[in-house]
Tab-separated table of C-alpha atoms in Angstrom:
chain	number	residue	atom	x	y	z
A	1	MET	CA	0.000	0.000	0.000
A	2	PRO	CA	1.541	3.245	-0.969
A	3	GLY	CA	2.573	5.597	1.725
A	4	PHE	CA	0.336	8.563	2.382
A	5	GLY	CA	1.779	11.989	1.436
A	6	LYS	CA	4.530	10.765	-0.887
A	7	LYS	CA	4.921	12.765	-4.066
A	8	LYS	CA	4.324	10.973	-7.269
A	9	VAL	CA	7.425	10.885	-9.391
A	10	LYS	CA	6.823	12.283	-12.867
A	11	THR	CA	8.306	10.389	-15.685
A	12	GLU	CA	9.030	11.954	-19.067
A	13	GLU	CA	7.355	10.197	-21.878
A	14	PRO	CA	9.331	10.180	-25.122
A	15	PHE	CA	7.935	11.985	-28.153
A	16	THR	CA	6.368	9.835	-30.727
A	17	PRO	CA	7.751	10.318	-34.256
A	18	GLU	CA	4.481	11.976	-35.233
A	19	GLN	CA	4.699	14.483	-32.355
A	20	LEU	CA	8.335	15.216	-33.079
A	21	GLU	CA	7.613	15.884	-36.766
A	22	LYS	CA	4.796	18.275	-35.866
A	23	LEU	CA	7.010	20.190	-33.440
A	24	GLU	CA	9.798	20.427	-36.004
A	25	ASP	CA	7.360	21.804	-38.572
A	26	LYS	CA	6.237	24.440	-36.073
A	27	GLY	CA	9.815	25.342	-35.240
A	28	ASP	CA	9.587	24.176	-31.609
A	29	VAL	CA	12.189	21.427	-31.891
A	30	ALA	CA	15.653	21.161	-33.367
A	31	VAL	CA	17.525	17.896	-33.731
A	32	ASP	CA	21.215	17.823	-32.976
A	33	LYS	CA	23.818	15.663	-34.670
A	34	ALA	CA	23.313	12.859	-32.153
A	35	GLY	CA	19.687	12.578	-33.154
A	36	THR	CA	18.316	13.863	-29.844
A	37	SER	CA	15.759	16.636	-29.705
A	38	ARG	CA	15.989	20.002	-27.973
A	39	LEU	CA	13.298	22.592	-27.476
A	40	PHE	CA	13.686	26.274	-28.227
A	41	ASN	CA	11.437	29.296	-28.250
A	42	ARG	CA	9.648	29.285	-31.556
A	43	TYR	CA	8.475	32.852	-31.425
A	44	SER	CA	11.717	34.633	-30.473
A	45	ALA	CA	13.810	32.655	-32.987
A	46	ARG	CA	11.369	33.266	-35.813
A	47	ARG	CA	11.102	36.937	-34.889
A	48	ASP	CA	14.897	37.325	-34.844
A	49	SER	CA	15.279	35.706	-38.264
A	50	LYS	CA	12.511	37.866	-39.737
A	51	ASP	CA	14.063	41.037	-38.286
A	52	ILE	CA	17.449	40.138	-39.726
A	53	ALA	CA	15.973	39.391	-43.135
A	54	ARG	CA	13.956	42.633	-43.056
A	55	ALA	CA	17.042	44.645	-42.112
A	56	VAL	CA	19.030	43.080	-44.940
A	57	ARG	CA	16.278	43.904	-47.434
A	58	TRP	CA	16.072	47.519	-46.234
A	59	LYS	CA	19.832	47.919	-46.467
A	60	ARG	CA	19.743	46.666	-50.044
A	61	ARG	CA	16.852	48.983	-50.898
A	62	ALA	CA	18.555	51.919	-49.204
A	63	GLY	CA	21.721	51.222	-51.194
A	64	ILE	CA	19.776	51.146	-54.458
A	65	ILE	CA	17.887	54.357	-53.572
A	66	LEU	CA	21.143	56.092	-52.648
A	67	ALA	CA	22.812	54.987	-55.880
A	68	VAL	CA	19.852	56.236	-57.949
A	69	ALA	CA	19.828	59.568	-56.095
A	70	VAL	CA	23.552	60.048	-56.673
A	71	ALA	CA	23.132	59.194	-60.371
A	72	VAL	CA	20.279	61.710	-60.744
A	73	LEU	CA	22.287	64.446	-59.017
A	74	LEU	CA	25.281	63.664	-61.222
A	75	ILE	CA	23.157	63.919	-64.370
A	76	LEU	CA	21.678	67.243	-63.201
A	77	TRP	CA	25.165	68.541	-62.435
A	78	ILE	CA	26.417	67.484	-65.877
A	79	ILE	CA	23.466	69.214	-67.565
A	80	SER	CA	24.070	72.367	-65.544
A	81	TRP	CA	27.786	72.236	-66.337
A	82	LEU	CA	27.096	71.821	-70.039
A	83	LEU	CA	24.725	74.785	-70.063
A	84	THR	CA	27.118	77.068	-68.212
A	85	THR	CA	30.466	75.856	-69.482
A	86	ILE	CA	29.888	74.696	-73.042
A	87	GLY	CA	27.478	77.354	-74.264
A	88	ASP	CA	27.444	78.872	-77.721
A	89	LEU	CA	29.550	81.705	-76.313
A	90	VAL	CA	31.816	81.160	-73.299
A	91	ILE	CA	33.615	84.167	-71.802
A	92	SER	CA	36.406	83.397	-69.375
A	93	VAL	CA	39.187	85.064	-67.395
A	94	GLU	CA	42.409	83.080	-67.576
A	95	ASN	CA	44.483	82.238	-64.513
A	96	GLY	CA	47.069	84.946	-65.073
A	97	ALA	CA	44.440	87.678	-65.278
A	98	ALA	CA	42.466	86.266	-62.369
A	99	LYS	CA	45.544	86.395	-60.130
A	100	GLU	CA	45.980	90.067	-61.024
A	101	GLY	CA	42.364	90.861	-60.109
A	102	ILE	CA	40.515	90.819	-63.449
A	103	ILE	CA	36.846	89.834	-63.002
A	104	ILE	CA	33.768	89.829	-65.241
A	105	SER	CA	30.084	90.285	-64.464
A	106	GLU	CA	26.760	90.600	-66.246
A	107	SER	CA	25.867	93.845	-64.465
A	108	LEU	CA	27.127	96.571	-62.164
A	109	ASN	CA	25.934	97.810	-58.787
A	110	GLU	CA	24.739	101.383	-58.342
A	111	ASP	CA	28.205	102.402	-57.175
A	112	GLY	CA	29.764	101.001	-60.359
A	113	THR	CA	31.285	97.885	-58.793
A	114	ALA	CA	30.799	94.427	-60.280
A	115	ASN	CA	27.547	92.746	-59.326
A	116	ASP	CA	28.028	89.011	-58.673
A	117	PRO	CA	31.519	88.842	-60.229
A	118	GLU	CA	32.630	85.660	-61.984
A	119	LEU	CA	35.607	84.249	-63.832
A	120	GLN	CA	33.390	82.659	-66.487
A	121	LEU	CA	30.123	83.608	-68.173
A	122	SER	CA	28.091	81.800	-70.823
A	123	ALA	CA	25.509	82.777	-73.425
A	124	GLN	CA	23.186	80.626	-75.521
A	125	ASN	CA	22.553	81.193	-79.198
A	126	VAL	CA	19.189	81.647	-80.853
A	127	THR	CA	17.753	78.487	-82.393
A	128	GLU	CA	16.057	78.179	-85.789
A	129	VAL	CA	17.376	81.520	-87.008
A	130	THR	CA	16.970	82.945	-90.458
A	131	ASN	CA	19.285	85.406	-92.127
A	132	ILE	CA	18.824	89.106	-91.488
A	133	THR	CA	20.829	92.175	-92.367
A	134	TYR	CA	22.611	94.783	-90.302
A	135	GLU	CA	19.962	97.452	-90.951
A	136	TRP	CA	17.339	95.291	-89.249
A	137	LEU	CA	19.148	95.255	-85.910
A	138	PRO	CA	17.965	97.546	-83.093
A	139	ASN	CA	20.128	100.642	-82.690
A	140	ASN	CA	20.277	100.338	-78.892
A	141	LEU	CA	21.835	96.864	-78.573
A	142	ASP	CA	24.655	98.185	-76.398
A	143	THR	CA	22.360	99.917	-73.927
A	144	GLU	CA	19.031	98.063	-73.867
A	145	ALA	CA	19.952	95.416	-71.273
A	146	ASP	CA	22.702	93.605	-69.377
A	147	GLY	CA	23.527	89.935	-69.758
A	148	GLN	CA	21.716	87.937	-72.421
A	149	HIS	CA	19.209	89.912	-74.514
A	150	ASN	CA	18.841	87.963	-77.750
A	151	GLY	CA	16.510	89.008	-80.510
A	152	GLU	CA	14.509	86.767	-82.812
A	153	ASN	CA	17.407	86.122	-85.177
A	154	TYR	CA	20.509	87.315	-83.385
A	155	LEU	CA	22.540	86.746	-80.238
A	156	ALA	CA	23.199	89.747	-77.997
A	157	TYR	CA	25.142	89.625	-74.734
A	158	THR	CA	26.430	92.469	-72.552
A	159	PHE	CA	28.985	92.119	-69.759
A	160	TYR	CA	31.574	94.108	-67.841
A	161	LEU	CA	35.284	93.549	-67.215
A	162	THR	CA	36.684	95.133	-64.032
A	163	ASN	CA	40.176	95.514	-62.644
A	164	ASN	CA	39.559	94.457	-59.067
A	165	GLY	CA	43.270	94.427	-58.235
A	166	THR	CA	45.610	97.066	-56.882
A	167	GLU	CA	47.817	97.659	-59.946
A	168	THR	CA	47.210	99.263	-63.331
A	169	LEU	CA	47.105	96.459	-65.922
A	170	ASP	CA	47.306	95.757	-69.627
A	171	TYR	CA	45.130	92.836	-70.707
A	172	ASP	CA	44.700	90.778	-73.869
A	173	SER	CA	41.358	89.865	-75.435
A	174	THR	CA	41.081	86.896	-77.819
A	175	LEU	CA	37.882	85.563	-79.390
A	176	LYS	CA	38.102	82.155	-81.105
A	177	PHE	CA	35.822	79.582	-82.666
A	178	THR	CA	35.345	76.331	-80.770
A	179	GLY	CA	32.850	74.786	-83.176
A	180	ILE	CA	31.554	75.360	-86.700
A	181	ALA	CA	28.946	73.357	-88.613
A	182	ARG	CA	27.961	73.594	-92.287
A	183	ASN	CA	30.300	76.573	-92.865
A	184	ALA	CA	27.996	78.890	-90.952
A	185	ASP	CA	30.983	81.129	-90.186
A	186	GLU	CA	31.214	82.169	-93.842
A	187	ALA	CA	28.085	84.315	-93.619
A	188	LEU	CA	28.454	85.192	-89.945
A	189	ARG	CA	28.747	88.734	-88.629
A	190	ILE	CA	30.101	89.515	-85.167
A	191	MET	CA	29.706	93.038	-83.837
A	192	ILE	CA	31.537	93.948	-80.630
A	193	TYR	CA	30.907	97.115	-78.708
A	194	LYS	CA	33.778	98.163	-76.462
A	195	ASN	CA	32.781	101.060	-74.212
A	196	GLY	CA	30.139	101.993	-76.762
A	197	GLU	CA	32.333	101.789	-79.879
A	198	PRO	CA	31.248	99.023	-82.328
A	199	THR	CA	33.465	96.957	-84.628
A	200	ILE	CA	32.083	94.348	-87.039
A	201	TYR	CA	34.056	91.187	-87.864
A	202	ALA	CA	33.430	88.713	-90.671
A	203	GLN	CA	34.960	85.867	-92.626
A	204	LYS	CA	36.834	86.860	-95.783
A	205	ASN	CA	34.905	86.068	-98.976
A	206	ARG	CA	36.097	83.085	-100.957
A	207	ASP	CA	37.014	85.350	-103.863
A	208	ASN	CA	38.897	87.652	-101.441
A	209	SER	CA	36.577	90.536	-102.328
A	210	PRO	CA	36.632	93.229	-99.621
A	211	LEU	CA	33.839	93.692	-97.114
A	212	GLU	CA	33.121	97.376	-96.579
A	213	ASP	CA	33.644	98.704	-93.022
A	214	ILE	CA	34.250	95.170	-91.717
A	215	VAL	CA	37.351	93.644	-90.126
A	216	ASN	CA	38.257	90.222	-91.492
A	217	PHE	CA	38.936	87.329	-89.149
A	218	GLU	CA	42.621	86.959	-88.468
A	219	PHE	CA	44.431	83.894	-89.841
A	220	VAL	CA	47.632	82.282	-88.654
A	221	GLU	CA	50.242	82.778	-91.309
A	222	GLY	CA	51.768	79.696	-92.928
A	223	SER	CA	48.788	77.365	-92.442
A	224	ASP	CA	47.966	75.279	-95.493
A	225	ASP	CA	44.867	73.480	-94.184
A	226	LEU	CA	42.934	75.906	-92.033
A	227	ASN	CA	41.029	74.611	-89.009
A	228	LEU	CA	39.576	76.059	-85.826
A	229	GLU	CA	43.001	76.557	-84.275
A	230	ASP	CA	44.337	78.473	-87.252
A	231	TYR	CA	42.440	81.736	-86.918
A	232	VAL	CA	40.807	83.977	-84.360
A	233	ILE	CA	37.976	86.455	-84.650
A	234	LEU	CA	39.754	89.193	-82.771
A	235	ASN	CA	42.938	89.594	-80.792
A	236	ASP	CA	43.702	92.939	-79.189
A	237	THR	CA	45.271	94.497	-76.121
A	238	THR	CA	43.820	97.090	-73.765
A	239	LYS	CA	46.408	99.292	-72.117
A	240	GLY	CA	46.388	100.852	-68.682
A	241	ILE	CA	43.171	99.727	-67.009
A	242	LYS	CA	43.338	101.204	-63.509
A	243	PRO	CA	42.188	99.626	-60.235
A	244	ASN	CA	38.359	99.651	-60.008
A	245	GLU	CA	38.108	100.692	-63.675
A	246	THR	CA	35.511	98.875	-65.804
A	247	VAL	CA	35.266	98.165	-69.543
A	248	LYS	CA	31.834	97.435	-71.006
A	249	TYR	CA	31.419	94.876	-73.793
A	250	THR	CA	28.424	93.904	-75.926
A	251	ILE	CA	28.707	91.145	-78.530
A	252	VAL	CA	26.084	90.643	-81.258
A	253	THR	CA	26.106	87.821	-83.836
A	254	TRP	CA	23.832	87.151	-86.802
A	255	ILE	CA	23.773	85.549	-90.255
A	256	GLU	CA	24.099	88.330	-92.815
A	257	GLY	CA	21.642	87.849	-95.659
A	258	ASN	CA	23.598	90.142	-97.978
A	259	ASP	CA	26.773	88.087	-97.686
A	260	PRO	CA	27.548	86.209	-100.941
A	261	GLU	CA	28.201	83.076	-98.861
A	262	CYS	CA	24.705	83.162	-97.358
A	263	ILE	CA	23.396	80.193	-99.327
A	264	ASN	CA	21.124	77.235	-98.621
A	265	ASP	CA	24.094	75.007	-97.837
A	266	ILE	CA	24.653	76.714	-94.464
A	267	MET	CA	21.090	76.139	-93.284
A	268	GLY	CA	21.089	74.170	-90.024
A	269	GLY	CA	24.639	75.227	-89.241
A	270	TYR	CA	25.955	76.830	-86.077
A	271	VAL	CA	29.033	78.410	-84.528
A	272	LYS	CA	30.422	78.191	-81.011
A	273	MET	CA	32.950	80.646	-79.623
A	274	GLN	CA	35.145	81.246	-76.598
A	275	TRP	CA	36.372	84.637	-75.463
A	276	PHE	CA	39.544	84.702	-73.349
A	277	PHE	CA	40.879	87.546	-71.244
A	278	ASN	CA	44.416	87.470	-69.870
A	279	VAL	CA	47.032	89.921	-68.669
A	280	GLU	CA	49.628	90.999	-71.197
A	281	ASP	CA	52.620	88.666	-71.582
A	282	GLU	CA	50.674	85.769	-70.024
A	283	GLU	CA	50.074	82.867	-72.429
A	284	ILE	CA	46.417	82.272	-73.298
């Protein structure tokens, strides 16, 4: 007869194969190499694995989003750089002149100082132009506006060069072609106002006939096969610009309908130019 008050000893019953399989499917049991079973917390283990997987996915997504954002910003920067650096007309101050204090700006402040000075400016040409003639141009192109003020069939751009240094300087001015398509330069006219005084430049006619009151583009002597590097539009020197003194420039370009080279073959053509400023005796 069993003794009164004795505790009944609990015996562990082994899992049946069916029970063990169900627990393994639920994630409650893992089997070690020896074939024995061990219990673990189904919920915490599953939660940890899900959190890790979710974190990995978010890291991958974040990496992709970051890469796309960087690519978009890079594309926008390239577009901006192209618009401001590789325009139809790029005006730049070279290193030598910049060190001496030469700056350029699209406008002046009320006290005559440069407003938002730069070392490089850029202008865009007019698209889908047709030929015009000099008499059709407005007579106030040098005074009507600062910066870009194109008309329907011509480019017009006004800017200011200032000696922001402490010494009186001589500076060089060189305007060159950087791109020509369909021989558009042959009927091109370039008028440059310097402190209100205009000069018109043009390509020499093929038959070498003179162009009245127009300065021909300058060619490098000794060149047999002319290319963009072989001639400039203008190349001059300004003497004795004093500290805080400013020179005003306006450049106007158009296709001259009265030029004998203004023919159908140049339709769809274009020109691109770069205007350099440097101090005298400094290589451009």
